[in-house]
Structure formats: C-alpha cells, structure tokens
C-alpha cells in the first residue's frame, strides 16, 4: 500500500501543499516519504526513510519550488525497506524526464523488465514502479500516448501520479483496484489516494478516476481520457473499506466510518453474545465496535490504550525488553477486569497481534474474551499491493474458525459473513476485488507469481500447486465451552 498525491497549481507553494496532503495520507505508508516538483520543467525531488514529518522540514520544503508536484508515502512489502525504493522515483529517458508515485503492485514486472533491459534501458532497482516510469520516459510519442501505451502494457494494480513536461498526470488500472480521486482547489487541480487529503487542504472532491482512466492537468485545466478499456464495473479493493482507507474518507460516495459501523451492527446480528462490555482494538476496530455496541445494546467501553507513535521505522525492542513483556503498542485497562468482554477488530491477518491482545486481556482479569471480526476470514494472499503475507502465514488459510479460535486463545470467535460485509458497503458485489476473502482474482495472476509466493515459505512446488488447486472452506463461528487459560 501507499499514499499518493499530486498538484498542479502555478503560484501556490505546491511542495507545502503536497506535504500536507501526504500528512493526511500517512496511514497508507509510514516507511518513506518523498516529494518531486517541476519548476519550469526542471524536476527536483527529495525522498527519505521515515514519516512525512521526519523527512521534511521548513527548510527542505523551501528548497522545493515549482508549479507542479507529486508526492508519495510508502508502505513496503516484505524485504524491501531501502532508500532506493523510496518514491517518487525519477527516470530520465530518451523522450522525457518523469517523476512517478505509484500505489499498487504489477503482476508482469519481470517480463517487462527483461524487455526494457534488452532494449538498453538502465534500471537501478527491481521495482515495478521503475518499470512504469521507464516505459513512459523512453516513449517518443506525445506524453498522453506514452502514458496510455504504458497503461496497456502493465498488468495488476496501479494508481499513479506522474509529473512530466510541466504537466500532472494521474492514471488508474482498468480494474480500479486502488483508489485515486481528482480534487479542485479554486482553479487548481489535485490528485490523491483518498478524499481526506482534500479535506485538510480545503479542496473539493471533483470525482474519482474511472478504472482505466487518465487525467492530464496543464495550464489550461484538466483533460480526461479513457486510456484503456475498463474491466467491467471495476474491482475496488474491499480491504480499503475494511481497514485501509481512513474512516473520514469517502469512496464511491460512502463515508468509510459509516460503512464500518454497519459492519459492526451486522456482526452483532450474525454472531450475538452475552457480555458486559464491547471494546475495540483501536483505532481500526473502533467504528465496527461502536456498531456492535449499538446493535447489541451492550455498552461500549475502552479496554486498550494504543500508543499511536509506533511507526514502521520504529526501533525494535531488544530481547531483555521483550522478555519483560513489553507492551509497545497496546496496554489494557483495569476496566476489563472481572468482565465478559466482546473485542471487535476489523481483520485478522497473521494473528500475531490478536493473540497477544487476547492474552493481555485475560492477564488483566477479563473473564471471557469474545472476538468479533468485522470482515470474513482472510484466506488468500494479495498480489495487488496489500502486505498480506503468503498463504501459509495467514492464520485463517487452511484452518477452520474453531482452529483459529484455539490458536488465538479466545473464548469465542466469529467473523462477519461475506454478504454482511458486502451489504455494509452499500455498493454492488461485482464492483469489488474480494480475492483475499474468496480466492477469486480480478486479473490473471501468472502461475510463477503464485508459486513464488507459496514457495517463498519453503513449500514444495507440488505442495504449492496443491494449495492453489484446493481452496479451503471455513465456517463463520466458533465457541469454546471452557475459558482458555491466559498465557
Ligand atoms: P494480526 O493479529 O493478524 O497480527 O493483526 C491484526 C491487526 O492488524 C488488526 O488490528 C488489523 O487492523 C491490522 N491490520 C490489517 N491489515 C493490516 C496491514 O496491512 N497493515 C497493518 N499495519 N496492520 C494491518
Ligand atoms: Mg487494527
């Protein structure tokens, strides 16, 4: 995942506006941040590891003057925490210089990369973003055609902001997997992953880019082109609704907070339980917990305090601190002692955090811990940019709900049904990518990519092929008769 932002606004401090836009999008990526500006066509960029506020200072922003800017906040997937991967990336090609910020993941990078290298391109990294930039930078057709040409050749998920020839370009893959919104600040145009970035700047949402659409902004305003044929009604990532996007963001006209409250209400109806209080795993579980409390009539209470300053570049505690049982991110409140608690969270991925939270609550004296999850079990990896691990790292992959409950040590566990989730979005089922929940991918995933993800964890090729062929079915509720011991 990543957050992207772009602005074309001659006469304004575009770098500063981009800084604030990225600040609003910080939740989409905390590993590195960067801004590229174009000043009369000359491109300069600054990018570094860390949060937006760590990378930029007043002085550094003052060094970035221009009329157009693009920015990026990066969330790395495993093993690629390097400065070289920070974005926007700059590519100088025979046709033009481009700065590119990309959210998503391509699925045909290696093939395209081989073609580019054979054609003499100089690539510095193995990143899919550099491939997109290189395709556009060396294409000698006019900019619009070069971007459309690249869009037709790359597969997978991409929402991107690009700066070239003094123009701002935004484009979105034919499935529209990652969000991208066009905004307006008086006479100037902006692009952002989420509408919350415009709220901060006092800008208005103009509209979301359509799947396969490209928008080009120059001094005379913006032009939209349907650069590639959209794939059906699109496949917006449903995980944006479940977890990723900020609750005050609106996607397809729906405020995500409201959708998440509905998920919690539905969950209370689907998996009721007798308890003394409903609490959230903050912050992401809070809207659904509010909904659960509202629908069940069980009072909402805070049971865990979260330290919000644990970023991705957080220094890991040493072994001594770990053994002391360090609670870097969450600390339980005595409020839970002697109570039967419903703990609402939006999702379980690997189960590591959830297991610790359950144990912590029992240690604090909770009598029962009923886990209620406002999404269905995540059973299949994401190839489109969400850091969701490989199949055998997913705790619900190949396990029944009862088995997952046992692993987590909870009194009971229930997940929201797929229908319940879908209804809560108030948007039609056929407009979402739900592959992590259903194993149905909207695009062709090359077998080598699937196998690589599985084989990475040391499975044999035959074993990996077997698990590709045999999706497991899980039922939605599990309850233990006895109270599990706190560890
Ligand atoms: P787990 O118990 O699977 O280790 O963690 C579950 C928690 O991770 C939930 O609170 C959920 O909100 C959060 N979560 C889900 N997806 C992501 C993600 O992509 N990145 C981060 N940092 N947290 C996530
Ligand atoms: Mg969470």
PDB file of N, CA and C in Angstrom, residues 376-423:
ATOM      1  N   UNK A 376     -14.739 -11.135   6.738  1.00  0.00           N
ATOM      2  CA  UNK A 376     -14.615 -12.594   6.673  1.00  0.00           C
ATOM      3  C   UNK A 376     -13.153 -13.015   6.824  1.00  0.00           C
ATOM      4  N   UNK A 377     -12.893 -14.313   7.037  1.00  0.00           N
ATOM      5  CA  UNK A 377     -11.504 -14.764   7.173  1.00  0.00           C
ATOM      6  C   UNK A 377     -10.674 -14.425   5.931  1.00  0.00           C
ATOM      7  N   UNK A 378      -9.456 -13.940   6.151  1.00  0.00           N
ATOM      8  CA  UNK A 378      -8.533 -13.669   5.036  1.00  0.00           C
ATOM      9  C   UNK A 378      -7.810 -14.970   4.737  1.00  0.00           C
ATOM     10  N   UNK A 379      -8.079 -15.510   3.553  1.00  0.00           N
ATOM     11  CA  UNK A 379      -7.582 -16.852   3.246  1.00  0.00           C
ATOM     12  C   UNK A 379      -6.613 -16.901   2.077  1.00  0.00           C
ATOM     13  N   UNK A 380      -6.430 -15.784   1.396  1.00  0.00           N
ATOM     14  CA  UNK A 380      -5.628 -15.850   0.184  1.00  0.00           C
ATOM     15  C   UNK A 380      -4.778 -14.588   0.052  1.00  0.00           C
ATOM     16  N   UNK A 381      -3.550 -14.742  -0.458  1.00  0.00           N
ATOM     17  CA  UNK A 381      -2.657 -13.570  -0.499  1.00  0.00           C
ATOM     18  C   UNK A 381      -3.119 -12.496  -1.464  1.00  0.00           C
ATOM     19  N   UNK A 382      -2.624 -11.276  -1.236  1.00  0.00           N
ATOM     20  CA  UNK A 382      -2.925 -10.156  -2.128  1.00  0.00           C
ATOM     21  C   UNK A 382      -1.746  -9.973  -3.078  1.00  0.00           C
ATOM     22  N   UNK A 383      -2.033  -9.901  -4.371  1.00  0.00           N
ATOM     23  CA  UNK A 383      -0.984  -9.635  -5.361  1.00  0.00           C
ATOM     24  C   UNK A 383      -1.035  -8.190  -5.843  1.00  0.00           C
ATOM     25  N   UNK A 384      -1.871  -7.396  -5.185  1.00  0.00           N
ATOM     26  CA  UNK A 384      -2.106  -6.038  -5.670  1.00  0.00           C
ATOM     27  C   UNK A 384      -1.637  -4.963  -4.701  1.00  0.00           C
ATOM     28  N   UNK A 385      -0.717  -5.319  -3.812  1.00  0.00           N
ATOM     29  CA  UNK A 385      -0.089  -4.262  -3.045  1.00  0.00           C
ATOM     30  C   UNK A 385      -0.421  -4.208  -1.569  1.00  0.00           C
ATOM     31  N   UNK A 386      -1.312  -5.069  -1.075  1.00  0.00           N
ATOM     32  CA  UNK A 386      -1.514  -5.064   0.375  1.00  0.00           C
ATOM     33  C   UNK A 386      -0.586  -6.103   0.982  1.00  0.00           C
ATOM     34  N   UNK A 387       0.077  -5.691   2.035  1.00  0.00           N
ATOM     35  CA  UNK A 387       1.079  -6.534   2.660  1.00  0.00           C
ATOM     36  C   UNK A 387       0.389  -7.596   3.492  1.00  0.00           C
ATOM     37  N   UNK A 388      -0.064  -8.649   2.821  1.00  0.00           N
ATOM     38  CA  UNK A 388      -0.915  -9.609   3.500  1.00  0.00           C
ATOM     39  C   UNK A 388      -0.292 -10.961   3.672  1.00  0.00           C
ATOM     40  N   UNK A 389       0.972 -11.049   3.398  1.00  0.00           N
ATOM     41  CA  UNK A 389       1.670 -12.284   3.672  1.00  0.00           C
ATOM     42  C   UNK A 389       1.316 -13.371   2.683  1.00  0.00           C
ATOM     43  N   UNK A 390       2.035 -14.443   2.813  1.00  0.00           N
ATOM     44  CA  UNK A 390       1.817 -15.602   1.963  1.00  0.00           C
ATOM     45  C   UNK A 390       0.767 -16.455   2.630  1.00  0.00           C
ATOM     46  N   UNK A 391       0.222 -17.347   1.798  1.00  0.00           N
ATOM     47  CA  UNK A 391      -0.926 -18.102   2.261  1.00  0.00           C
ATOM     48  C   UNK A 391      -0.687 -18.816   3.589  1.00  0.00           C
ATOM     49  N   UNK A 392       0.480 -19.422   3.749  1.00  0.00           N
ATOM     50  CA  UNK A 392       0.645 -20.201   4.984  1.00  0.00           C
ATOM     51  C   UNK A 392       1.002 -19.331   6.179  1.00  0.00           C
ATOM     52  N   UNK A 393       1.168 -18.028   5.959  1.00  0.00           N
ATOM     53  CA  UNK A 393       1.316 -17.113   7.100  1.00  0.00           C
ATOM     54  C   UNK A 393      -0.038 -16.588   7.566  1.00  0.00           C
ATOM     55  N   UNK A 394      -1.036 -16.722   6.720  1.00  0.00           N
ATOM     56  CA  UNK A 394      -2.368 -16.243   7.079  1.00  0.00           C
ATOM     57  C   UNK A 394      -2.991 -17.233   8.049  1.00  0.00           C
ATOM     58  N   UNK A 395      -3.384 -16.753   9.206  1.00  0.00           N
ATOM     59  CA  UNK A 395      -3.838 -17.697  10.226  1.00  0.00           C
ATOM     60  C   UNK A 395      -5.119 -18.423   9.796  1.00  0.00           C
ATOM     61  N   UNK A 396      -5.946 -17.780   8.973  1.00  0.00           N
ATOM     62  CA  UNK A 396      -7.190 -18.437   8.550  1.00  0.00           C
ATOM     63  C   UNK A 396      -7.003 -19.292   7.296  1.00  0.00           C
ATOM     64  N   UNK A 397      -5.810 -19.239   6.690  1.00  0.00           N
ATOM     65  CA  UNK A 397      -5.547 -20.034   5.488  1.00  0.00           C
ATOM     66  C   UNK A 397      -5.472 -21.502   5.873  1.00  0.00           C
ATOM     67  N   UNK A 398      -6.403 -22.295   5.397  1.00  0.00           N
ATOM     68  CA  UNK A 398      -6.372 -23.730   5.672  1.00  0.00           C
ATOM     69  C   UNK A 398      -6.791 -24.115   7.086  1.00  0.00           C
ATOM     70  N   UNK A 399      -7.350 -23.194   7.858  1.00  0.00           N
ATOM     71  CA  UNK A 399      -7.818 -23.539   9.208  1.00  0.00           C
ATOM     72  C   UNK A 399      -9.300 -23.218   9.342  1.00  0.00           C
ATOM     73  N   UNK A 400     -10.008 -24.021  10.137  1.00  0.00           N
ATOM     74  CA  UNK A 400     -11.414 -23.724  10.431  1.00  0.00           C
ATOM     75  C   UNK A 400     -11.456 -22.569  11.436  1.00  0.00           C
ATOM     76  N   UNK A 401     -12.630 -21.961  11.584  1.00  0.00           N
ATOM     77  CA  UNK A 401     -12.765 -20.866  12.551  1.00  0.00           C
ATOM     78  C   UNK A 401     -12.452 -21.380  13.960  1.00  0.00           C
ATOM     79  N   UNK A 402     -12.898 -22.609  14.255  1.00  0.00           N
ATOM     80  CA  UNK A 402     -12.618 -23.193  15.567  1.00  0.00           C
ATOM     81  C   UNK A 402     -11.106 -23.362  15.786  1.00  0.00           C
ATOM     82  N   UNK A 403     -10.407 -23.773  14.747  1.00  0.00           N
ATOM     83  CA  UNK A 403      -8.950 -23.913  14.880  1.00  0.00           C
ATOM     84  C   UNK A 403      -8.288 -22.557  15.100  1.00  0.00           C
ATOM     85  N   UNK A 404      -8.771 -21.543  14.392  1.00  0.00           N
ATOM     86  CA  UNK A 404      -8.204 -20.205  14.573  1.00  0.00           C
ATOM     87  C   UNK A 404      -8.478 -19.728  16.001  1.00  0.00           C
ATOM     88  N   UNK A 405      -9.714 -19.940  16.476  1.00  0.00           N
ATOM     89  CA  UNK A 405     -10.063 -19.550  17.838  1.00  0.00           C
ATOM     90  C   UNK A 405      -9.100 -20.187  18.834  1.00  0.00           C
ATOM     91  N   UNK A 406      -8.856 -21.479  18.643  1.00  0.00           N
ATOM     92  CA  UNK A 406      -7.945 -22.199  19.535  1.00  0.00           C
ATOM     93  C   UNK A 406      -6.549 -21.568  19.516  1.00  0.00           C
ATOM     94  N   UNK A 407      -6.062 -21.256  18.325  1.00  0.00           N
ATOM     95  CA  UNK A 407      -4.732 -20.645  18.198  1.00  0.00           C
ATOM     96  C   UNK A 407      -4.654 -19.296  18.901  1.00  0.00           C
ATOM     97  N   UNK A 408      -5.763 -18.567  18.885  1.00  0.00           N
ATOM     98  CA  UNK A 408      -5.751 -17.218  19.458  1.00  0.00           C
ATOM     99  C   UNK A 408      -6.063 -17.233  20.950  1.00  0.00           C
ATOM    100  N   UNK A 409      -6.600 -18.353  21.439  1.00  0.00           N
ATOM    101  CA  UNK A 409      -6.896 -18.471  22.863  1.00  0.00           C
ATOM    102  C   UNK A 409      -8.136 -17.715  23.299  1.00  0.00           C
ATOM    103  N   UNK A 410      -9.042 -17.400  22.362  1.00  0.00           N
ATOM    104  CA  UNK A 410     -10.238 -16.639  22.726  1.00  0.00           C
ATOM    105  C   UNK A 410     -11.362 -17.557  23.197  1.00  0.00           C
ATOM    106  N   UNK A 411     -12.310 -16.982  23.947  1.00  0.00           N
ATOM    107  CA  UNK A 411     -13.469 -17.753  24.405  1.00  0.00           C
ATOM    108  C   UNK A 411     -14.358 -18.113  23.221  1.00  0.00           C
ATOM    109  N   UNK A 412     -14.593 -17.144  22.354  1.00  0.00           N
ATOM    110  CA  UNK A 412     -15.304 -17.431  21.115  1.00  0.00           C
ATOM    111  C   UNK A 412     -14.759 -16.522  20.031  1.00  0.00           C
ATOM    112  N   UNK A 413     -15.021 -16.914  18.798  1.00  0.00           N
ATOM    113  CA  UNK A 413     -14.553 -16.127  17.652  1.00  0.00           C
ATOM    114  C   UNK A 413     -15.620 -16.177  16.574  1.00  0.00           C
ATOM    115  N   UNK A 414     -15.966 -15.040  16.020  1.00  0.00           N
ATOM    116  CA  UNK A 414     -16.868 -15.020  14.871  1.00  0.00           C
ATOM    117  C   UNK A 414     -16.416 -13.957  13.903  1.00  0.00           C
ATOM    118  N   UNK A 415     -16.568 -14.276  12.614  1.00  0.00           N
ATOM    119  CA  UNK A 415     -16.254 -13.329  11.534  1.00  0.00           C
ATOM    120  C   UNK A 415     -17.553 -12.857  10.895  1.00  0.00           C
ATOM    121  N   UNK A 416     -17.529 -11.658  10.352  1.00  0.00           N
ATOM    122  CA  UNK A 416     -18.646 -11.163   9.552  1.00  0.00           C
ATOM    123  C   UNK A 416     -18.744 -12.002   8.274  1.00  0.00           C
ATOM    124  N   UNK A 417     -19.972 -12.284   7.818  1.00  0.00           N
ATOM    125  CA  UNK A 417     -20.142 -13.039   6.570  1.00  0.00           C
ATOM    126  C   UNK A 417     -19.797 -12.146   5.379  1.00  0.00           C
ATOM    127  N   UNK A 418     -19.527 -12.775   4.250  1.00  0.00           N
ATOM    128  CA  UNK A 418     -19.225 -12.024   3.029  1.00  0.00           C
ATOM    129  C   UNK A 418     -20.421 -11.169   2.618  1.00  0.00           C
ATOM    130  N   UNK A 419     -21.627 -11.725   2.730  1.00  0.00           N
ATOM    131  CA  UNK A 419     -22.828 -10.942   2.414  1.00  0.00           C
ATOM    132  C   UNK A 419     -22.978  -9.760   3.362  1.00  0.00           C
ATOM    133  N   UNK A 420     -22.699 -10.020   4.628  1.00  0.00           N
ATOM    134  CA  UNK A 420     -22.803  -8.956   5.625  1.00  0.00           C
ATOM    135  C   UNK A 420     -21.852  -7.821   5.302  1.00  0.00           C
ATOM    136  N   UNK A 421     -20.647  -8.172   4.903  1.00  0.00           N
ATOM    137  CA  UNK A 421     -19.652  -7.166   4.525  1.00  0.00           C
ATOM    138  C   UNK A 421     -20.127  -6.399   3.299  1.00  0.00           C
ATOM    139  N   UNK A 422     -20.553  -7.165   2.304  1.00  0.00           N
ATOM    140  CA  UNK A 422     -20.962  -6.554   1.044  1.00  0.00           C
ATOM    141  C   UNK A 422     -22.120  -5.576   1.256  1.00  0.00           C
ATOM    142  N   UNK A 423     -23.143  -6.009   2.001  1.00  0.00           N
ATOM    143  CA  UNK A 423     -24.301  -5.148   2.253  1.00  0.00           C
ATOM    144  C   UNK A 423     -23.872  -3.861   2.968  1.00  0.00           C
TER     145      UNK A 423
END
